[in-house]
Coordinates of C-alpha atoms in Angstrom, one line a residue:
M1 CA -22.2 -113.1 -61.7
G2 CA -18.8 -111.8 -61.1
T3 CA -18.0 -113.9 -58.1
N4 CA -19.5 -117.0 -59.8
L5 CA -17.0 -116.4 -62.7
R6 CA -14.0 -115.5 -60.4
M7 CA -14.9 -118.7 -58.6
A8 CA -15.1 -120.7 -62.1
M9 CA -11.7 -119.4 -63.4
R10 CA -10.2 -120.4 -59.6
A11 CA -11.9 -124.0 -59.9
L12 CA -10.1 -124.2 -63.6
T13 CA -6.4 -123.4 -62.6
Q14 CA -6.5 -125.7 -59.7
N15 CA -6.9 -128.6 -62.3
K16 CA -4.6 -127.0 -64.8
M17 CA -4.1 -130.5 -66.8
Q18 CA -7.7 -131.5 -67.1
A19 CA -8.9 -128.1 -68.0
L20 CA -6.0 -128.0 -70.7
L21 CA -7.3 -130.9 -72.3
T22 CA -11.0 -130.0 -72.2
L23 CA -9.9 -126.6 -73.8
L24 CA -8.0 -128.6 -76.5
G25 CA -11.1 -130.7 -77.0
M26 CA -13.5 -127.6 -77.5
S27 CA -10.9 -125.8 -79.4
V28 CA -10.4 -128.4 -81.9
G29 CA -14.3 -128.9 -82.5
V30 CA -14.7 -125.4 -83.0
A31 CA -11.6 -124.7 -85.3
M32 CA -13.0 -127.9 -87.6
V33 CA -16.0 -125.6 -87.7
V34 CA -14.1 -122.8 -89.0
I35 CA -12.0 -124.6 -91.3
V36 CA -15.0 -126.8 -92.6
S37 CA -17.0 -123.5 -93.1
G38 CA -14.3 -121.7 -94.7
L39 CA -13.4 -124.0 -97.2
G40 CA -17.2 -124.4 -98.1
R41 CA -17.7 -121.1 -98.5
G42 CA -14.4 -120.7 -100.6
A43 CA -15.1 -123.4 -103.1
Q44 CA -18.9 -121.9 -103.4
L45 CA -17.6 -118.3 -104.1
R46 CA -15.0 -119.9 -106.8
I47 CA -17.4 -122.0 -108.7
E48 CA -19.8 -118.8 -108.1
S49 CA -17.1 -116.8 -109.6
Q50 CA -16.5 -119.3 -112.4
I51 CA -19.9 -119.6 -113.8
E52 CA -20.4 -115.4 -113.6
A53 CA -17.1 -115.4 -115.8
S54 CA -18.5 -117.5 -118.2
G55 CA -21.7 -114.7 -118.6
P56 CA -24.6 -116.1 -117.5
T57 CA -25.0 -112.9 -114.9
R58 CA -24.3 -110.7 -118.1
I59 CA -27.6 -109.2 -119.9
T60 CA -27.0 -106.9 -122.8
I61 CA -30.0 -104.5 -123.9
K62 CA -30.0 -103.3 -127.5
S63 CA -32.0 -101.4 -129.1
G64 CA -34.0 -102.4 -131.9
N65 CA -35.9 -106.0 -132.5
L66 CA -34.8 -108.6 -135.0
T67 CA -37.7 -110.8 -134.6
P68 CA -39.6 -111.7 -137.4
A69 CA -43.7 -112.3 -136.8
G70 CA -43.4 -115.8 -138.6
I71 CA -40.5 -117.2 -136.7
N72 CA -41.0 -115.9 -133.1
T73 CA -43.1 -118.6 -130.8
G74 CA -43.2 -116.4 -128.1
G75 CA -43.1 -119.5 -125.7
R76 CA -46.1 -121.3 -127.7
Q77 CA -46.4 -124.9 -128.5
D78 CA -46.3 -126.0 -132.2
T79 CA -49.3 -128.0 -132.7
S80 CA -48.6 -127.8 -136.9
F81 CA -48.1 -131.5 -136.9
G82 CA -51.9 -132.4 -135.2
E83 CA -50.5 -132.7 -131.6
E84 CA -52.8 -131.7 -128.6
A85 CA -52.5 -127.9 -127.8
E86 CA -50.6 -127.6 -124.2
G87 CA -53.8 -125.7 -122.7
A88 CA -56.0 -128.3 -123.5
V89 CA -57.6 -131.1 -120.9
G90 CA -59.4 -134.1 -121.9
I91 CA -62.2 -135.7 -120.1
G92 CA -61.6 -139.3 -119.1
P93 CA -64.3 -141.5 -119.0
L94 CA -63.8 -142.2 -115.3
V95 CA -63.8 -138.7 -114.4
G96 CA -67.5 -137.5 -115.2
D97 CA -68.4 -134.5 -117.2
Q98 CA -67.0 -131.7 -115.3
V99 CA -63.2 -131.0 -115.0
D100 CA -62.0 -128.2 -113.1
V101 CA -59.0 -126.7 -114.5
S102 CA -58.5 -124.0 -112.7
Q103 CA -56.3 -125.5 -109.7
N104 CA -54.2 -126.9 -112.4
E105 CA -51.3 -124.2 -112.8
A106 CA -49.4 -125.3 -115.6
V107 CA -52.6 -125.7 -117.7
M108 CA -53.9 -121.9 -116.7
D109 CA -50.5 -121.0 -117.6
A110 CA -50.2 -122.4 -120.8
R111 CA -54.0 -121.1 -121.5
R112 CA -53.0 -117.2 -120.7
R113 CA -49.8 -117.7 -123.1
M114 CA -52.1 -118.9 -125.9
E115 CA -55.0 -116.5 -125.1
A116 CA -52.5 -113.2 -125.2
V117 CA -52.7 -110.9 -127.6
R118 CA -50.0 -111.9 -130.3
P119 CA -47.8 -109.2 -131.3
T120 CA -47.2 -108.6 -135.1
R121 CA -46.2 -105.2 -135.3
H122 CA -42.7 -103.2 -135.1
L123 CA -42.0 -100.0 -133.8
N124 CA -40.2 -97.9 -136.4
P125 CA -37.5 -96.6 -135.7
P126 CA -37.3 -98.0 -132.2
T127 CA -36.6 -96.1 -129.0
P128 CA -33.0 -95.2 -128.6
L129 CA -31.4 -96.5 -125.3
G130 CA -30.3 -93.2 -123.1
A131 CA -30.4 -91.7 -119.6
A132 CA -33.9 -92.9 -118.9
E133 CA -32.9 -96.9 -119.4
I134 CA -29.9 -96.2 -117.4
E135 CA -31.9 -94.7 -114.7
L136 CA -34.6 -97.5 -115.0
L137 CA -32.0 -100.4 -114.8
S138 CA -29.8 -98.7 -112.0
H139 CA -32.7 -98.1 -109.8
D140 CA -36.0 -100.0 -110.7
V141 CA -35.0 -103.4 -111.2
E142 CA -34.1 -105.7 -108.3
H143 CA -31.0 -108.3 -108.6
V144 CA -29.1 -105.7 -110.9
I145 CA -25.8 -104.6 -109.3
A146 CA -23.8 -103.0 -112.0
V147 CA -24.8 -101.4 -115.1
A148 CA -23.0 -100.0 -118.0
G149 CA -23.7 -98.4 -121.1
S150 CA -21.5 -98.0 -124.3
V151 CA -21.2 -96.6 -127.6
T152 CA -18.8 -97.6 -130.5
G153 CA -18.1 -95.8 -133.6
N154 CA -14.8 -94.4 -136.0
A155 CA -13.0 -91.3 -135.6
S156 CA -11.0 -89.2 -137.5
V157 CA -7.2 -89.1 -136.2
D158 CA -5.6 -85.5 -136.7
P159 CA -3.6 -85.4 -139.6
D160 CA -0.9 -83.7 -138.3
A161 CA -0.2 -86.3 -135.7
G162 CA 2.2 -88.1 -137.9
L163 CA 0.3 -91.7 -137.6
R164 CA 0.0 -94.2 -140.3
M165 CA -3.7 -94.8 -138.8
R166 CA -6.3 -91.8 -139.9
V167 CA -9.2 -93.4 -138.4
V168 CA -9.5 -95.6 -134.7
R169 CA -12.6 -97.1 -133.6
V170 CA -13.5 -95.6 -130.2
Q171 CA -15.4 -97.3 -127.6
G172 CA -16.8 -95.7 -124.8
Y173 CA -17.1 -97.6 -121.5
A174 CA -18.4 -96.9 -118.3
P175 CA -16.8 -97.0 -114.8
A176 CA -18.4 -100.2 -114.2
W177 CA -17.4 -102.0 -117.4
P178 CA -13.8 -103.0 -116.6
E179 CA -14.9 -105.4 -113.8
M180 CA -17.9 -106.7 -115.6
D181 CA -15.5 -107.7 -118.7
G182 CA -12.6 -108.8 -116.4
W183 CA -10.0 -106.5 -118.1
D184 CA -6.5 -107.0 -116.8
T185 CA -4.0 -104.5 -117.5
L186 CA -0.6 -105.9 -119.4
E187 CA 1.1 -102.3 -119.2
G188 CA 0.3 -99.2 -117.1
E189 CA -2.9 -99.1 -115.4
L190 CA -6.7 -98.7 -115.6
P191 CA -7.9 -95.2 -114.7
D192 CA -9.8 -94.8 -111.6
G193 CA -13.8 -94.4 -111.6
A194 CA -13.8 -91.0 -111.0
S195 CA -11.4 -90.3 -113.9
I196 CA -13.8 -92.6 -116.1
S197 CA -17.2 -90.7 -114.9
A198 CA -15.2 -87.3 -115.4
G199 CA -14.3 -88.1 -119.1
A200 CA -10.6 -87.6 -118.5
P201 CA -8.7 -88.0 -122.1
E202 CA -7.1 -91.2 -121.3
V203 CA -7.0 -94.1 -123.4
L204 CA -6.7 -97.8 -123.3
L205 CA -6.3 -100.4 -126.2
G206 CA -5.1 -103.4 -126.8
P207 CA -1.4 -104.8 -127.9
G208 CA -2.6 -105.3 -131.7
A209 CA -3.5 -101.7 -131.6
A210 CA -0.7 -100.2 -130.1
A211 CA 1.4 -102.3 -132.9
K212 CA -1.0 -100.8 -135.4
L213 CA -0.7 -97.1 -134.2
W214 CA 3.1 -97.2 -133.4
P215 CA 4.7 -100.0 -135.2
D216 CA 8.2 -98.8 -133.7
G217 CA 8.0 -101.4 -131.2
G218 CA 8.1 -99.2 -128.1
S219 CA 5.8 -99.1 -125.3
P220 CA 2.7 -96.8 -125.9
I221 CA 2.3 -95.8 -122.2
G222 CA 2.1 -91.8 -122.1
R223 CA 1.7 -91.5 -126.1
I224 CA -0.4 -88.8 -127.1
L225 CA -3.4 -89.8 -129.8
P226 CA -5.1 -86.7 -131.0
V227 CA -8.4 -87.5 -132.1
K228 CA -10.9 -84.6 -133.5
G229 CA -9.1 -82.3 -131.7
E230 CA -8.8 -84.2 -128.3
Q231 CA -5.3 -84.9 -127.0
L232 CA -5.7 -88.4 -125.6
R233 CA -3.1 -89.7 -123.4
V234 CA -2.5 -93.7 -123.5
V235 CA -2.5 -94.9 -119.7
G236 CA -2.9 -98.7 -120.0
V237 CA -2.6 -101.6 -122.5
I238 CA -5.4 -104.3 -121.5
D239 CA -5.9 -107.8 -122.4
A240 CA -9.5 -106.8 -124.1
K241 CA -10.6 -109.1 -127.1
E242 CA -9.2 -107.8 -130.4
D243 CA -10.3 -108.9 -133.9
D244 CA -6.8 -109.7 -135.7
K245 CA -8.6 -109.0 -139.2
A246 CA -10.1 -105.5 -138.5
I247 CA -7.9 -102.6 -139.9
I248 CA -9.0 -99.9 -138.0
P249 CA -7.6 -100.1 -134.3
S250 CA -9.6 -100.1 -131.4
V251 CA -9.4 -97.6 -128.5
Y252 CA -11.2 -97.2 -125.2
V253 CA -12.3 -94.0 -123.7
P254 CA -14.4 -93.0 -121.2
L255 CA -17.8 -93.3 -122.0
S256 CA -19.0 -89.4 -121.9
L257 CA -16.0 -88.6 -123.9
A258 CA -16.8 -91.1 -126.4
Q259 CA -20.1 -89.8 -126.8
T260 CA -18.5 -86.2 -127.4
L261 CA -16.1 -87.6 -130.4
L262 CA -18.8 -89.6 -132.1
E263 CA -21.2 -86.5 -131.3
R264 CA -23.9 -88.9 -129.7
D265 CA -26.2 -88.6 -126.5
N266 CA -27.6 -92.4 -126.7
Y267 CA -25.9 -95.3 -126.4
D268 CA -25.7 -98.7 -128.9
S269 CA -25.9 -101.0 -125.5
I270 CA -26.3 -101.2 -122.2
T271 CA -25.1 -104.1 -120.1
V272 CA -26.4 -105.1 -116.6
R273 CA -25.1 -107.8 -113.9
T274 CA -27.3 -109.5 -111.9
S275 CA -26.4 -110.6 -108.1
S276 CA -26.4 -114.4 -109.1
V277 CA -27.1 -116.5 -111.8
A278 CA -30.0 -117.9 -110.1
V279 CA -31.7 -114.3 -110.6
T280 CA -30.6 -113.7 -113.6
S281 CA -34.0 -115.0 -115.9
A282 CA -36.3 -113.0 -113.5
A283 CA -34.2 -109.9 -114.0
A284 CA -34.2 -110.4 -117.3
E285 CA -38.0 -110.5 -117.5
E286 CA -38.3 -107.9 -115.4
I287 CA -36.3 -106.0 -117.5
G288 CA -38.6 -106.5 -120.9
E289 CA -41.6 -105.4 -118.7
K290 CA -40.5 -102.2 -117.4
L291 CA -38.9 -101.1 -120.8
R292 CA -42.1 -101.9 -122.1
V293 CA -44.1 -99.6 -120.1
L294 CA -41.2 -97.2 -120.5
H295 CA -41.5 -96.9 -124.3
Q296 CA -45.3 -97.3 -124.2
L297 CA -45.4 -100.3 -126.4
P298 CA -49.1 -101.7 -127.0
D299 CA -49.6 -105.6 -126.6
D300 CA -50.1 -106.2 -130.3
T301 CA -46.4 -104.7 -130.9
F302 CA -43.2 -106.4 -130.3
D303 CA -40.6 -105.0 -128.5
D304 CA -38.6 -102.5 -129.8
F305 CA -35.0 -103.8 -128.0
R306 CA -33.3 -107.0 -127.5
I307 CA -32.4 -108.8 -124.3
E308 CA -29.5 -110.9 -124.8
S309 CA -27.1 -113.1 -122.9
Q310 CA -23.5 -113.3 -123.9
S311 CA -23.7 -116.1 -125.8
V312 CA -26.4 -114.9 -128.0
S313 CA -24.4 -111.1 -128.3
A314 CA -21.5 -113.4 -129.6
L315 CA -23.6 -115.1 -132.4
P316 CA -23.2 -112.1 -135.2
S317 CA -19.3 -112.1 -134.9
M318 CA -19.4 -116.2 -135.7
G319 CA -20.1 -115.3 -139.4
S320 CA -23.5 -117.1 -139.2
N321 CA -26.4 -116.7 -141.8
P322 CA -28.0 -113.6 -140.9
G323 CA -31.3 -115.2 -141.2
L324 CA -30.2 -117.9 -139.0
V325 CA -29.5 -115.5 -136.5
R326 CA -32.9 -113.6 -136.8
A327 CA -34.3 -116.7 -136.4
V328 CA -32.0 -118.0 -133.0
H329 CA -32.1 -114.4 -131.5
A330 CA -35.9 -114.7 -131.4
N331 CA -36.6 -117.8 -129.9
T332 CA -33.1 -118.7 -128.1
L333 CA -34.2 -116.3 -124.9
E334 CA -36.8 -118.8 -123.4
L335 CA -34.2 -121.8 -124.0
E336 CA -31.4 -119.7 -122.1
K337 CA -33.9 -119.0 -119.4
Q338 CA -34.5 -122.7 -118.8
S339 CA -30.9 -123.2 -119.0
W340 CA -30.4 -120.5 -116.3
E341 CA -33.1 -121.7 -114.1
E342 CA -31.2 -125.3 -114.2
M343 CA -28.2 -123.8 -113.7
A344 CA -29.6 -121.6 -110.7
K345 CA -31.5 -125.3 -109.5
S346 CA -27.9 -126.8 -109.3
L347 CA -26.3 -123.9 -107.5
R348 CA -29.2 -124.1 -104.8
Q349 CA -28.7 -127.5 -104.5
A350 CA -25.0 -127.7 -104.0
G351 CA -25.2 -124.9 -101.7
R352 CA -28.0 -126.7 -99.5
T353 CA -25.0 -129.7 -99.9
F354 CA -22.4 -127.5 -98.4
T355 CA -24.6 -126.7 -95.7
L356 CA -25.6 -129.8 -94.6
L357 CA -22.0 -131.0 -94.7
L358 CA -21.1 -128.1 -92.2
A359 CA -24.0 -128.7 -90.0
G360 CA -22.9 -132.1 -89.6
A361 CA -19.2 -131.3 -89.0
A362 CA -20.4 -128.8 -86.6
A363 CA -22.7 -130.9 -84.6
V364 CA -19.8 -133.8 -84.1
S365 CA -17.0 -131.6 -83.5
L366 CA -19.1 -129.7 -80.9
A367 CA -20.5 -132.9 -79.8
V368 CA -17.0 -134.3 -79.0
G369 CA -16.1 -130.8 -77.4
G370 CA -19.2 -130.9 -75.2
V371 CA -18.7 -134.5 -73.9
G372 CA -15.5 -133.3 -72.9
V373 CA -17.0 -130.6 -70.7
M374 CA -19.2 -132.8 -69.3
N375 CA -16.9 -135.2 -68.3
I376 CA -14.3 -132.5 -66.6
M377 CA -17.2 -131.0 -64.5
L378 CA -18.5 -134.5 -63.4
V379 CA -15.1 -135.3 -62.2
S380 CA -15.0 -131.6 -60.5
V381 CA -18.6 -132.0 -58.7
A382 CA -17.0 -135.4 -57.5
A383 CA -13.9 -133.8 -56.6
R384 CA -15.5 -130.8 -54.7
T385 CA -18.3 -132.7 -52.6
R386 CA -17.7 -131.4 -49.3
E387 CA -17.0 -128.0 -50.7
I388 CA -20.5 -127.9 -51.9
G389 CA -21.8 -129.5 -48.9
L390 CA -20.0 -126.4 -46.9
R391 CA -21.9 -123.9 -49.2
M392 CA -25.2 -125.4 -48.6
A393 CA -24.9 -125.6 -44.6
L394 CA -23.5 -121.7 -44.7
G395 CA -26.8 -120.8 -46.6
A396 CA -26.4 -121.3 -50.3
R397 CA -29.2 -122.4 -52.2
A398 CA -29.4 -125.2 -54.7
N399 CA -29.9 -122.4 -57.5
D400 CA -26.8 -120.7 -56.4
V401 CA -24.7 -123.9 -56.7
M402 CA -26.5 -124.9 -59.9
I403 CA -25.4 -121.3 -61.6
Q404 CA -22.1 -121.5 -60.1
F405 CA -21.1 -124.8 -61.8
L406 CA -23.2 -123.7 -64.9
V407 CA -20.9 -120.9 -65.5
E408 CA -17.8 -122.9 -64.8
A409 CA -19.0 -124.9 -67.9
V410 CA -19.8 -122.2 -70.1
T411 CA -16.3 -120.2 -68.9
L412 CA -14.8 -123.6 -70.4
A413 CA -16.4 -123.8 -73.6
V414 CA -16.3 -119.9 -74.3
L415 CA -12.3 -120.0 -73.8
G416 CA -12.1 -123.2 -76.2
G417 CA -14.2 -121.3 -78.6
L418 CA -11.8 -118.4 -78.7
F419 CA -8.8 -120.6 -79.0
G420 CA -10.8 -122.9 -81.6
L421 CA -11.0 -119.5 -83.6
M422 CA -7.8 -118.7 -83.5
L423 CA -6.8 -122.2 -84.2
G424 CA -9.2 -122.4 -87.3
G425 CA -7.9 -118.9 -88.8
I426 CA -4.4 -120.2 -88.5
G427 CA -5.5 -123.5 -90.2
L428 CA -7.7 -121.3 -93.0
M429 CA -4.3 -119.4 -93.6
I430 CA -2.3 -122.6 -94.1
T431 CA -4.7 -124.1 -96.4
E432 CA -4.9 -121.0 -98.6
Y433 CA -1.3 -119.9 -98.7
G434 CA 0.6 -123.2 -98.4
L435 CA -2.0 -125.7 -100.1
H436 CA -3.6 -122.7 -102.5
W437 CA -7.1 -124.0 -101.7
A438 CA -10.2 -121.3 -102.2
T439 CA -11.1 -120.3 -98.7
A440 CA -13.6 -117.3 -97.5
V441 CA -14.2 -116.4 -93.8
S442 CA -17.8 -114.8 -93.1
P443 CA -18.1 -112.8 -90.0
W444 CA -21.5 -114.3 -89.2
M445 CA -19.9 -117.8 -89.6
L446 CA -17.3 -117.2 -87.1
L447 CA -19.9 -115.4 -84.4
L448 CA -22.4 -118.5 -85.1
A449 CA -19.4 -121.2 -84.1
F450 CA -18.6 -119.0 -81.2
A451 CA -21.9 -118.7 -80.2
M452 CA -22.7 -122.5 -80.5
A453 CA -19.5 -123.3 -78.2
A454 CA -21.2 -121.4 -75.7
I455 CA -24.6 -123.1 -75.9
T456 CA -22.8 -126.4 -76.0
G457 CA -21.4 -125.4 -72.2
V458 CA -24.8 -124.4 -71.4
V459 CA -26.3 -127.9 -72.7
F460 CA -23.4 -130.0 -71.7
G461 CA -22.9 -128.0 -68.6
I462 CA -26.4 -128.6 -67.1
A463 CA -26.2 -132.1 -66.1
P464 CA -23.3 -132.0 -63.9
A465 CA -24.5 -128.5 -62.3
R466 CA -28.1 -130.3 -62.0
R467 CA -26.1 -133.0 -59.8
A468 CA -24.4 -130.9 -57.7
A469 CA -27.4 -129.0 -56.8
L470 CA -29.2 -131.6 -55.8
L471 CA -26.4 -133.1 -53.3
D472 CA -27.6 -133.3 -49.5
P473 CA -26.0 -131.0 -47.6
V474 CA -25.0 -133.3 -44.8
V475 CA -24.3 -136.3 -47.2
A476 CA -21.7 -133.8 -48.9
L477 CA -20.5 -133.2 -45.6
R478 CA -19.6 -136.8 -45.0
A479 CA -18.0 -137.4 -48.0
E480 CA -14.5 -138.1 -48.1

């Protein structure tokens, strides 16, 4: 193999211009694959991040259940106006007396829902959310990538602090929460994960809260906020949502510190983030099933927790009628599941479209490069006919000649692939920093592009190599 490789390199250097043009064609083909895949992946990731930022991958679990038994339908069909129930199957006159509905999945699913025990009882008081729920959601639910508990409550400011505000609303946050909620610092910095986990006495607040606590207009960074004997140091001003009408300023402290200040060991809510909107519906369903097992709820009892999406969680703050909110909460989850499924279907379709686009671009580009490889190899075989005849006359077998030209073709394609990867990387940098387009490079895609270049060399090099191997040594030696 080493000898064949050296002969291949020598042959390529003897026809520099032809080899350079072929390398250029192969490089452009591989570079197109890299650029198109980088742009496609970048666009897909940007779309997914924008969708995730709108909330479909966040699920909030709260203790208690607002579901009134008379309002909840639990996915059942309303037949109060005389419609035929969805689980019913009519017998047509041409079908006969026997209809086997066991093979109809939709009918059987509808019948299972209709025949299931309908919950009529509530567990009162509901099970509080605590460490067991955090452990369950962190390790026993598929597709959950982040879990964050939170507590909120009012705490007294030490009277000798000299502040105008005597009470602050303490909101505890977990290490995963800043990334989940998309916090951005306006001033100062966010504490690191270790500080948050350790409950360091560091506080974050919004600009409105800072103005209420220190109306002199100076920077709040580094100031001390004494709360229930704890000296909390302000380390950052964040762009968290603030209620302008609220009198009490909200401050954000690490979760364990907030529990200490509020003298609590449970959580108001637990928020999880799923890996993709495509699995949010399945994750919400699994969370509900496993929490029921954890809380040991019988079949005739409603959930003693609520599973809410971001939009449902925002409803109470919109000033809606409480009765309307309860009705919407009771039945919106099923509707949102359908929306998540539709959104997931759209994302999968977009992914397939990108894949087909990339496959088409890669096939065309590599085929063009492969034709160039075949062309130069055919020219090389024609120009070295006497050399081939001489090798055969000295004892070289047909397989030796075939491998020699095949190695030459693959070497040409591999070199073109390497240059193509470099050209593709430069092209992606230009599109990202010059045109400000979203790009993303996948190592697997680079490896695949390089492998495809090598395979192209094999595929388009076989015909010229076979042609050289089948030459008659006598005829080849007579060739001019």
